[in-house]
Amino acid sequence: MQSYDIIVVGAGILGLSTAYRAQKAGAKVLVLDAGATAYEASSRATGYLSLRGETPAESPLAQEAEKLWDGLDDELGYPTEWTQKGRIWAALDEHEFADLQKLYRTFQKTDVPFEFLDGATMRKMIPCLSERCLGGIWTNRSGHANPQRTSQAFGWAFTDLGGEIREYTPVLEVLVEAGKVKGVRTPQGEIHCGNVALCAAAHNPLLLKPFGIHFPLAPVRLEALVTTPMPPLFEQAFIGNGLSIRQTKRGNIHMNGGPYEWINLEIGREAAKPTTQTVRNIMRRAIETMPVLKGAQFLRCWAGIVDIAPDQMTTIHRFDSPEGLVTAACSGHGFGMSPAVGVAASELLMNGATRMPIEQLSLDRFRDTPSDWRERRRWEAGQYNT
Amino acid sequence: MSSRKIVIAGASDAGFKIALAAHAAGHDVTLVDEHPQALKDMSFDAPWFYGAGLPSALMNDNSIAQSVLEASPQLMECIEAGIDVRVSTVLWGAFRNGPNCLHVGRPKVGLVTREGNEILEHDALIIATGVRDFVPSFKGWELPGVLGGKAGLALLDLYQVFEGKRVVVLGSDELALRVVRSARERGVEVAGIVEPGESVVAGPEAAAWLAAQDIPVHLGQVIAEAIGKTAVTGVKLVSLDNRPSEEIACDTVAVAIATLPNIELPAAMGCEMHYVADAASWIPRTTAQGETSLEGVFWLSDAGGGNGDLHTAILDRIGGAERDSRVTAAPSRKVSATGYITSWIDALHKTGGDDVVLCQCETVSRAEFCGLAPPQYLGKSLRHPQTPLNHGDDATAPRINQDFMKRMTRVSMGHCQGKRCRDEAIFALSLRFGIGLESIRPASYRFPLRPIDLTLIADDDETDDIRLNWQMWPYETRQG
């Protein structure tokens, strides 16, 4: 009978980061995924580290992630394309400007050095930024990396240490005996272990449901696109006019944002991720934001699925019952958070506690969330653009 | 039978025929074809591989349009019948309601020309996109003068702007013979045919004709290099049994080894696909009515798509007949394209070495690709060697994922959207790692089907609803 110390469900960036830390700390770890490595949210990610000015309760963990990002290439031995050149939230109209001013008051509750700048100062930082930019928020901290390379860097560093990844092996059920985790069930049979880490995005709630555990997460489909390479334009992680816009090291402009569609997932099934004509609206906004993008060519678009909690924050939770079970999900900013989440989740599994600042991120905060929260929020499957 | 709005993608032979039949049956037909392409689009080598040496006469749009009409009586017939024919129009995407996507409304295709774009609603979509050139890598394949068989035929017959005087043809199947005949009709000298096998693939009659025409056939050989500083001045051949290599002077190398079906539209739409060895490609599974797994989306292959009975069945189905869910086998061919392409790639990779550039857009060699080397601009290497092989105990799972290879090496991620190199990349992986072609998950096809200027396609008629409800992800925290 195969047996592992820890089985990680989900070969996305959170799962691989957790698996890497646990294997490095001496555990025998197996990662299982319903599909291929980094094929769901981890392939959709913009690639930003957000320091979470929007949700200050998460900011301490994000800042731990930032410290880990700075040494990640050397730690893992594989390039992640980490670029530490700061982050910008730009307003292109009065409405957005007012929103950002309001948001800035929340940002100031963190100990990250955020500043509010005028349009001219922003255009000095990003010369291709539209004349319409009125100003916004800036920090010289945080940055961005290549989502696929980073996920794979964790994956390779994990298998270099003797860890094992099995793709196309969905977990159908977490097995529990006498209040303790004993393994998982897959279509190929049971695999036994002492601990399970659920890092399977919006599949987490489905796998927790049999234990009467309510993890409020709503899956949503979002669209992204990339252009042909452009000359170097900007290195900051840019947000504005309803888009995230990142220039990759190769020069391609990667962008996403806009209408999104709430959906449901099924256990063990790869979800359909179609794209729509909405990409035309994304392009229009991109040109409004940086007119130089008129000269770019639309190269490809895709959709991804992101899991969102009611408060749009990270959750990391260790259960008392069943024993040996941890879950993590990050509401669409897991890419940046992943180095710290991996440390936290692996420590929770192996030591029962972690040095990472996750006090406010447990599932306990949803104790009063009603079971029909998605309907109330208009986040149930089929809702669009709400 | 009620009249339906039908979009036909591709003015291939099959596309023309079903367009006329659908029009005659009273349907409202729009026939879309990307040719003649803008010069910039031709340089992406999709679907036809023109290479870097586009004749300047192509810049004269009027004379090109005239040549196309003269060379294509079927096009003339469609226009005269009153069919809405859109040439020089790229169908860049197709959108419809389906799982996790409930708000598209009526099925739509996105069309774009050099002037602007249009979203066209329809009831049925018939995909008759024909074939594209398959051109494997060899030393010097980026030089002006190297082109694909279909591109060569287009320049010779369709646009009548071929500038070469002396051509060497790679391959000896039907496509190669068509290139040879067309070249000679236009007064272009054929300096030789190169074939890795032991006989002319098109058969003994073709071999006899070539001999009678005094066209040298170099059997048991492949190209080692296209020679030339700024353009092709000759080819160097290499034999598979170590005979001394030959050089032939020429200004054009026509790579007429094989064509592959243009599957990017059905693949990107999510039609269920299966690997068909004869076609050396994944193609959509279809019913006896030519319908794919997506209702109202039909596939007409280049090989069997001209069949009138099939057209009748398709039009009956569009007219309201029940879906016949019996799946049909793909039409078989005389020569398996998989076997023939494999023989070329095996020979080219064994004789040509590992430093040949496989991906022109991103300048990645065969060795860098198969060894998963990070792109050179990162200036970094892998701490330990890694393999593309997937491990697991699911016997039905793909063993190699081409998207993963793409993301790690950037091969097939460039300007040409992988149209030049993605197929050779799969064959190379199959040969090097001993994995069957059907066990390799092919790289996803994505919209747009061709690279498009952002300005041409950006939405200029955005509704207030979209504008006002645009979500500022991810910091939108409006409460319900």
PDB file of C-alpha atoms in Angstrom, chain B residues 166-321:
ATOM      1  CA  ARG B 166      15.102  27.793 -60.468  1.00  0.00           C
ATOM      2  CA  VAL B 167      13.456  25.743 -57.760  1.00  0.00           C
ATOM      3  CA  VAL B 168      14.363  22.667 -55.735  1.00  0.00           C
ATOM      4  CA  VAL B 169      11.313  20.814 -54.470  1.00  0.00           C
ATOM      5  CA  LEU B 170      11.332  18.884 -51.177  1.00  0.00           C
ATOM      6  CA  GLY B 171       8.985  15.888 -51.166  1.00  0.00           C
ATOM      7  CA  SER B 172       7.650  13.685 -53.925  1.00  0.00           C
ATOM      8  CA  ASP B 173       3.959  13.206 -53.161  1.00  0.00           C
ATOM      9  CA  GLU B 174       1.028  14.776 -55.039  1.00  0.00           C
ATOM     10  CA  LEU B 175       1.626  18.257 -53.611  1.00  0.00           C
ATOM     11  CA  ALA B 176       5.266  18.243 -54.777  1.00  0.00           C
ATOM     12  CA  LEU B 177       4.227  17.080 -58.230  1.00  0.00           C
ATOM     13  CA  ARG B 178       1.639  19.884 -58.444  1.00  0.00           C
ATOM     14  CA  VAL B 179       4.353  22.411 -57.612  1.00  0.00           C
ATOM     15  CA  VAL B 180       6.638  20.908 -60.251  1.00  0.00           C
ATOM     16  CA  ARG B 181       3.930  21.080 -62.926  1.00  0.00           C
ATOM     17  CA  SER B 182       2.863  24.620 -62.077  1.00  0.00           C
ATOM     18  CA  ALA B 183       6.472  25.814 -61.974  1.00  0.00           C
ATOM     19  CA  ARG B 184       7.195  24.395 -65.401  1.00  0.00           C
ATOM     20  CA  GLU B 185       3.997  25.840 -66.861  1.00  0.00           C
ATOM     21  CA  ARG B 186       5.158  29.272 -65.683  1.00  0.00           C
ATOM     22  CA  GLY B 187       8.615  28.744 -67.148  1.00  0.00           C
ATOM     23  CA  VAL B 188      10.361  28.111 -63.834  1.00  0.00           C
ATOM     24  CA  GLU B 189      13.119  25.544 -64.008  1.00  0.00           C
ATOM     25  CA  VAL B 190      12.880  22.619 -61.570  1.00  0.00           C
ATOM     26  CA  ALA B 191      16.430  21.819 -60.505  1.00  0.00           C
ATOM     27  CA  GLY B 192      15.536  18.690 -58.625  1.00  0.00           C
ATOM     28  CA  ILE B 193      13.300  16.798 -56.230  1.00  0.00           C
ATOM     29  CA  VAL B 194      14.514  15.587 -52.855  1.00  0.00           C
ATOM     30  CA  GLU B 195      12.981  12.543 -51.193  1.00  0.00           C
ATOM     31  CA  PRO B 196      14.248  10.639 -48.132  1.00  0.00           C
ATOM     32  CA  GLY B 197      12.496   7.426 -49.241  1.00  0.00           C
ATOM     33  CA  GLU B 198      13.609   4.937 -51.845  1.00  0.00           C
ATOM     34  CA  SER B 199      11.028   5.855 -54.490  1.00  0.00           C
ATOM     35  CA  VAL B 200       8.800   8.681 -55.675  1.00  0.00           C
ATOM     36  CA  VAL B 201       5.841   8.738 -53.278  1.00  0.00           C
ATOM     37  CA  ALA B 202       3.346   9.886 -55.917  1.00  0.00           C
ATOM     38  CA  GLY B 203       3.936   6.548 -57.680  1.00  0.00           C
ATOM     39  CA  PRO B 204       5.745   4.958 -60.666  1.00  0.00           C
ATOM     40  CA  GLU B 205       3.819   6.966 -63.239  1.00  0.00           C
ATOM     41  CA  ALA B 206       4.888  10.204 -61.633  1.00  0.00           C
ATOM     42  CA  ALA B 207       8.452   8.888 -61.431  1.00  0.00           C
ATOM     43  CA  ALA B 208       8.386   8.044 -65.137  1.00  0.00           C
ATOM     44  CA  TRP B 209       7.035  11.503 -65.985  1.00  0.00           C
ATOM     45  CA  LEU B 210       9.784  13.170 -63.933  1.00  0.00           C
ATOM     46  CA  ALA B 211      12.402  11.055 -65.707  1.00  0.00           C
ATOM     47  CA  ALA B 212      10.929  11.951 -69.103  1.00  0.00           C
ATOM     48  CA  GLN B 213      11.092  15.642 -68.179  1.00  0.00           C
ATOM     49  CA  ASP B 214      14.740  15.256 -67.120  1.00  0.00           C
ATOM     50  CA  ILE B 215      14.000  16.397 -63.581  1.00  0.00           C
ATOM     51  CA  PRO B 216      16.604  14.899 -61.246  1.00  0.00           C
ATOM     52  CA  VAL B 217      15.127  12.985 -58.317  1.00  0.00           C
ATOM     53  CA  HIS B 218      17.432  12.686 -55.295  1.00  0.00           C
ATOM     54  CA  LEU B 219      16.257   9.617 -53.418  1.00  0.00           C
ATOM     55  CA  GLY B 220      17.460   8.655 -49.940  1.00  0.00           C
ATOM     56  CA  GLN B 221      18.401  12.267 -49.243  1.00  0.00           C
ATOM     57  CA  VAL B 222      17.145  15.292 -47.358  1.00  0.00           C
ATOM     58  CA  ILE B 223      18.162  18.915 -47.290  1.00  0.00           C
ATOM     59  CA  ALA B 224      21.146  19.716 -45.073  1.00  0.00           C
ATOM     60  CA  GLU B 225      21.057  23.432 -45.602  1.00  0.00           C
ATOM     61  CA  ALA B 226      19.544  26.218 -47.661  1.00  0.00           C
ATOM     62  CA  ILE B 227      22.666  28.128 -48.718  1.00  0.00           C
ATOM     63  CA  GLY B 228      22.835  31.879 -49.141  1.00  0.00           C
ATOM     64  CA  LYS B 229      23.786  35.073 -47.345  1.00  0.00           C
ATOM     65  CA  THR B 230      20.727  37.266 -47.890  1.00  0.00           C
ATOM     66  CA  ALA B 231      18.621  34.888 -49.973  1.00  0.00           C
ATOM     67  CA  VAL B 232      18.711  31.300 -51.160  1.00  0.00           C
ATOM     68  CA  THR B 233      21.439  30.613 -53.745  1.00  0.00           C
ATOM     69  CA  GLY B 234      21.375  26.853 -53.486  1.00  0.00           C
ATOM     70  CA  VAL B 235      20.800  23.811 -51.342  1.00  0.00           C
ATOM     71  CA  LYS B 236      23.153  21.323 -49.816  1.00  0.00           C
ATOM     72  CA  LEU B 237      21.787  17.787 -49.592  1.00  0.00           C
ATOM     73  CA  VAL B 238      22.780  14.967 -47.287  1.00  0.00           C
ATOM     74  CA  SER B 239      22.188  11.287 -47.912  1.00  0.00           C
ATOM     75  CA  LEU B 240      20.825   8.981 -45.247  1.00  0.00           C
ATOM     76  CA  ASP B 241      23.546   6.392 -45.934  1.00  0.00           C
ATOM     77  CA  ASN B 242      26.509   8.774 -45.680  1.00  0.00           C
ATOM     78  CA  ARG B 243      27.149   9.272 -49.369  1.00  0.00           C
ATOM     79  CA  PRO B 244      28.940  12.552 -50.051  1.00  0.00           C
ATOM     80  CA  SER B 245      26.631  15.539 -49.989  1.00  0.00           C
ATOM     81  CA  GLU B 246      25.544  17.300 -53.159  1.00  0.00           C
ATOM     82  CA  GLU B 247      24.979  20.976 -53.804  1.00  0.00           C
ATOM     83  CA  ILE B 248      22.386  22.298 -56.239  1.00  0.00           C
ATOM     84  CA  ALA B 249      22.157  25.922 -57.334  1.00  0.00           C
ATOM     85  CA  CYS B 250      18.641  27.405 -57.025  1.00  0.00           C
ATOM     86  CA  ASP B 251      16.841  30.549 -55.860  1.00  0.00           C
ATOM     87  CA  THR B 252      13.808  28.810 -54.374  1.00  0.00           C
ATOM     88  CA  VAL B 253      13.316  25.857 -52.062  1.00  0.00           C
ATOM     89  CA  ALA B 254       9.694  24.693 -52.235  1.00  0.00           C
ATOM     90  CA  VAL B 255       8.945  22.588 -49.168  1.00  0.00           C
ATOM     91  CA  ALA B 256       6.122  20.465 -50.533  1.00  0.00           C
ATOM     92  CA  ILE B 257       6.270  17.584 -48.075  1.00  0.00           C
ATOM     93  CA  ALA B 258       2.747  17.700 -46.722  1.00  0.00           C
ATOM     94  CA  THR B 259      -0.179  19.853 -45.771  1.00  0.00           C
ATOM     95  CA  LEU B 260      -2.124  19.751 -42.532  1.00  0.00           C
ATOM     96  CA  PRO B 261      -5.774  20.634 -41.954  1.00  0.00           C
ATOM     97  CA  ASN B 262      -6.517  24.115 -40.625  1.00  0.00           C
ATOM     98  CA  ILE B 263      -8.049  23.008 -37.357  1.00  0.00           C
ATOM     99  CA  GLU B 264      -7.517  26.125 -35.290  1.00  0.00           C
ATOM    100  CA  LEU B 265     -11.158  27.232 -35.489  1.00  0.00           C
ATOM    101  CA  PRO B 266     -12.844  24.001 -34.315  1.00  0.00           C
ATOM    102  CA  ALA B 267     -10.059  23.385 -31.772  1.00  0.00           C
ATOM    103  CA  ALA B 268     -10.338  26.855 -30.247  1.00  0.00           C
ATOM    104  CA  MET B 269     -14.132  26.561 -30.170  1.00  0.00           C
ATOM    105  CA  GLY B 270     -13.833  23.398 -28.100  1.00  0.00           C
ATOM    106  CA  CYS B 271     -15.068  20.835 -30.641  1.00  0.00           C
ATOM    107  CA  GLU B 272     -14.211  17.329 -29.535  1.00  0.00           C
ATOM    108  CA  MET B 273     -11.116  16.235 -31.479  1.00  0.00           C
ATOM    109  CA  HIS B 274      -9.421  12.917 -32.244  1.00  0.00           C
ATOM    110  CA  TYR B 275      -6.032  12.069 -33.671  1.00  0.00           C
ATOM    111  CA  VAL B 276      -6.216  10.867 -37.261  1.00  0.00           C
ATOM    112  CA  ALA B 277      -2.922   9.324 -38.367  1.00  0.00           C
ATOM    113  CA  ASP B 278      -3.704   9.595 -42.064  1.00  0.00           C
ATOM    114  CA  ALA B 279      -4.090  13.354 -41.714  1.00  0.00           C
ATOM    115  CA  ALA B 280      -1.243  13.662 -39.162  1.00  0.00           C
ATOM    116  CA  SER B 281      -3.551  15.871 -37.159  1.00  0.00           C
ATOM    117  CA  TRP B 282      -6.193  16.106 -34.510  1.00  0.00           C
ATOM    118  CA  ILE B 283      -9.451  16.765 -36.298  1.00  0.00           C
ATOM    119  CA  PRO B 284     -13.025  17.259 -35.081  1.00  0.00           C
ATOM    120  CA  ARG B 285     -15.155  14.197 -34.559  1.00  0.00           C
ATOM    121  CA  THR B 286     -18.159  14.474 -36.833  1.00  0.00           C
ATOM    122  CA  THR B 287     -21.499  12.752 -37.281  1.00  0.00           C
ATOM    123  CA  ALA B 288     -22.832  11.390 -40.560  1.00  0.00           C
ATOM    124  CA  GLN B 289     -24.246  14.902 -41.017  1.00  0.00           C
ATOM    125  CA  GLY B 290     -20.796  16.449 -40.725  1.00  0.00           C
ATOM    126  CA  GLU B 291     -21.723  17.984 -37.377  1.00  0.00           C
ATOM    127  CA  THR B 292     -19.084  18.355 -34.670  1.00  0.00           C
ATOM    128  CA  SER B 293     -19.698  17.827 -30.971  1.00  0.00           C
ATOM    129  CA  LEU B 294     -21.020  21.403 -30.944  1.00  0.00           C
ATOM    130  CA  GLU B 295     -24.544  21.711 -32.268  1.00  0.00           C
ATOM    131  CA  GLY B 296     -24.753  23.766 -35.441  1.00  0.00           C
ATOM    132  CA  VAL B 297     -21.006  23.637 -36.089  1.00  0.00           C
ATOM    133  CA  PHE B 298     -19.991  21.524 -39.087  1.00  0.00           C
ATOM    134  CA  TRP B 299     -16.597  20.376 -40.332  1.00  0.00           C
ATOM    135  CA  LEU B 300     -15.715  19.684 -43.945  1.00  0.00           C
ATOM    136  CA  SER B 301     -12.277  18.185 -44.319  1.00  0.00           C
ATOM    137  CA  ASP B 302     -10.091  18.853 -47.308  1.00  0.00           C
ATOM    138  CA  ALA B 303      -9.977  15.134 -48.032  1.00  0.00           C
ATOM    139  CA  GLY B 304     -13.686  14.264 -48.039  1.00  0.00           C
ATOM    140  CA  GLY B 305     -15.432  17.606 -47.782  1.00  0.00           C
ATOM    141  CA  GLY B 306     -16.380  17.972 -51.419  1.00  0.00           C
ATOM    142  CA  ASN B 307     -18.902  15.120 -51.210  1.00  0.00           C
ATOM    143  CA  GLY B 308     -22.336  16.256 -52.410  1.00  0.00           C
ATOM    144  CA  ASP B 309     -24.262  13.708 -50.300  1.00  0.00           C
ATOM    145  CA  LEU B 310     -22.567  15.044 -47.201  1.00  0.00           C
ATOM    146  CA  HIS B 311     -23.538  18.576 -48.210  1.00  0.00           C
ATOM    147  CA  THR B 312     -27.160  17.498 -48.559  1.00  0.00           C
ATOM    148  CA  ALA B 313     -27.056  15.881 -45.113  1.00  0.00           C
ATOM    149  CA  ILE B 314     -25.542  19.022 -43.582  1.00  0.00           C
ATOM    150  CA  LEU B 315     -28.131  21.281 -45.164  1.00  0.00           C
ATOM    151  CA  ASP B 316     -30.955  18.951 -44.086  1.00  0.00           C
ATOM    152  CA  ARG B 317     -29.649  19.090 -40.554  1.00  0.00           C
ATOM    153  CA  ILE B 318     -29.403  22.903 -40.653  1.00  0.00           C
ATOM    154  CA  GLY B 319     -32.925  22.916 -42.061  1.00  0.00           C
ATOM    155  CA  GLY B 320     -34.199  21.121 -38.978  1.00  0.00           C
ATOM    156  CA  ALA B 321     -33.545  17.371 -39.384  1.00  0.00           C
TER     157      ALA B 321
END
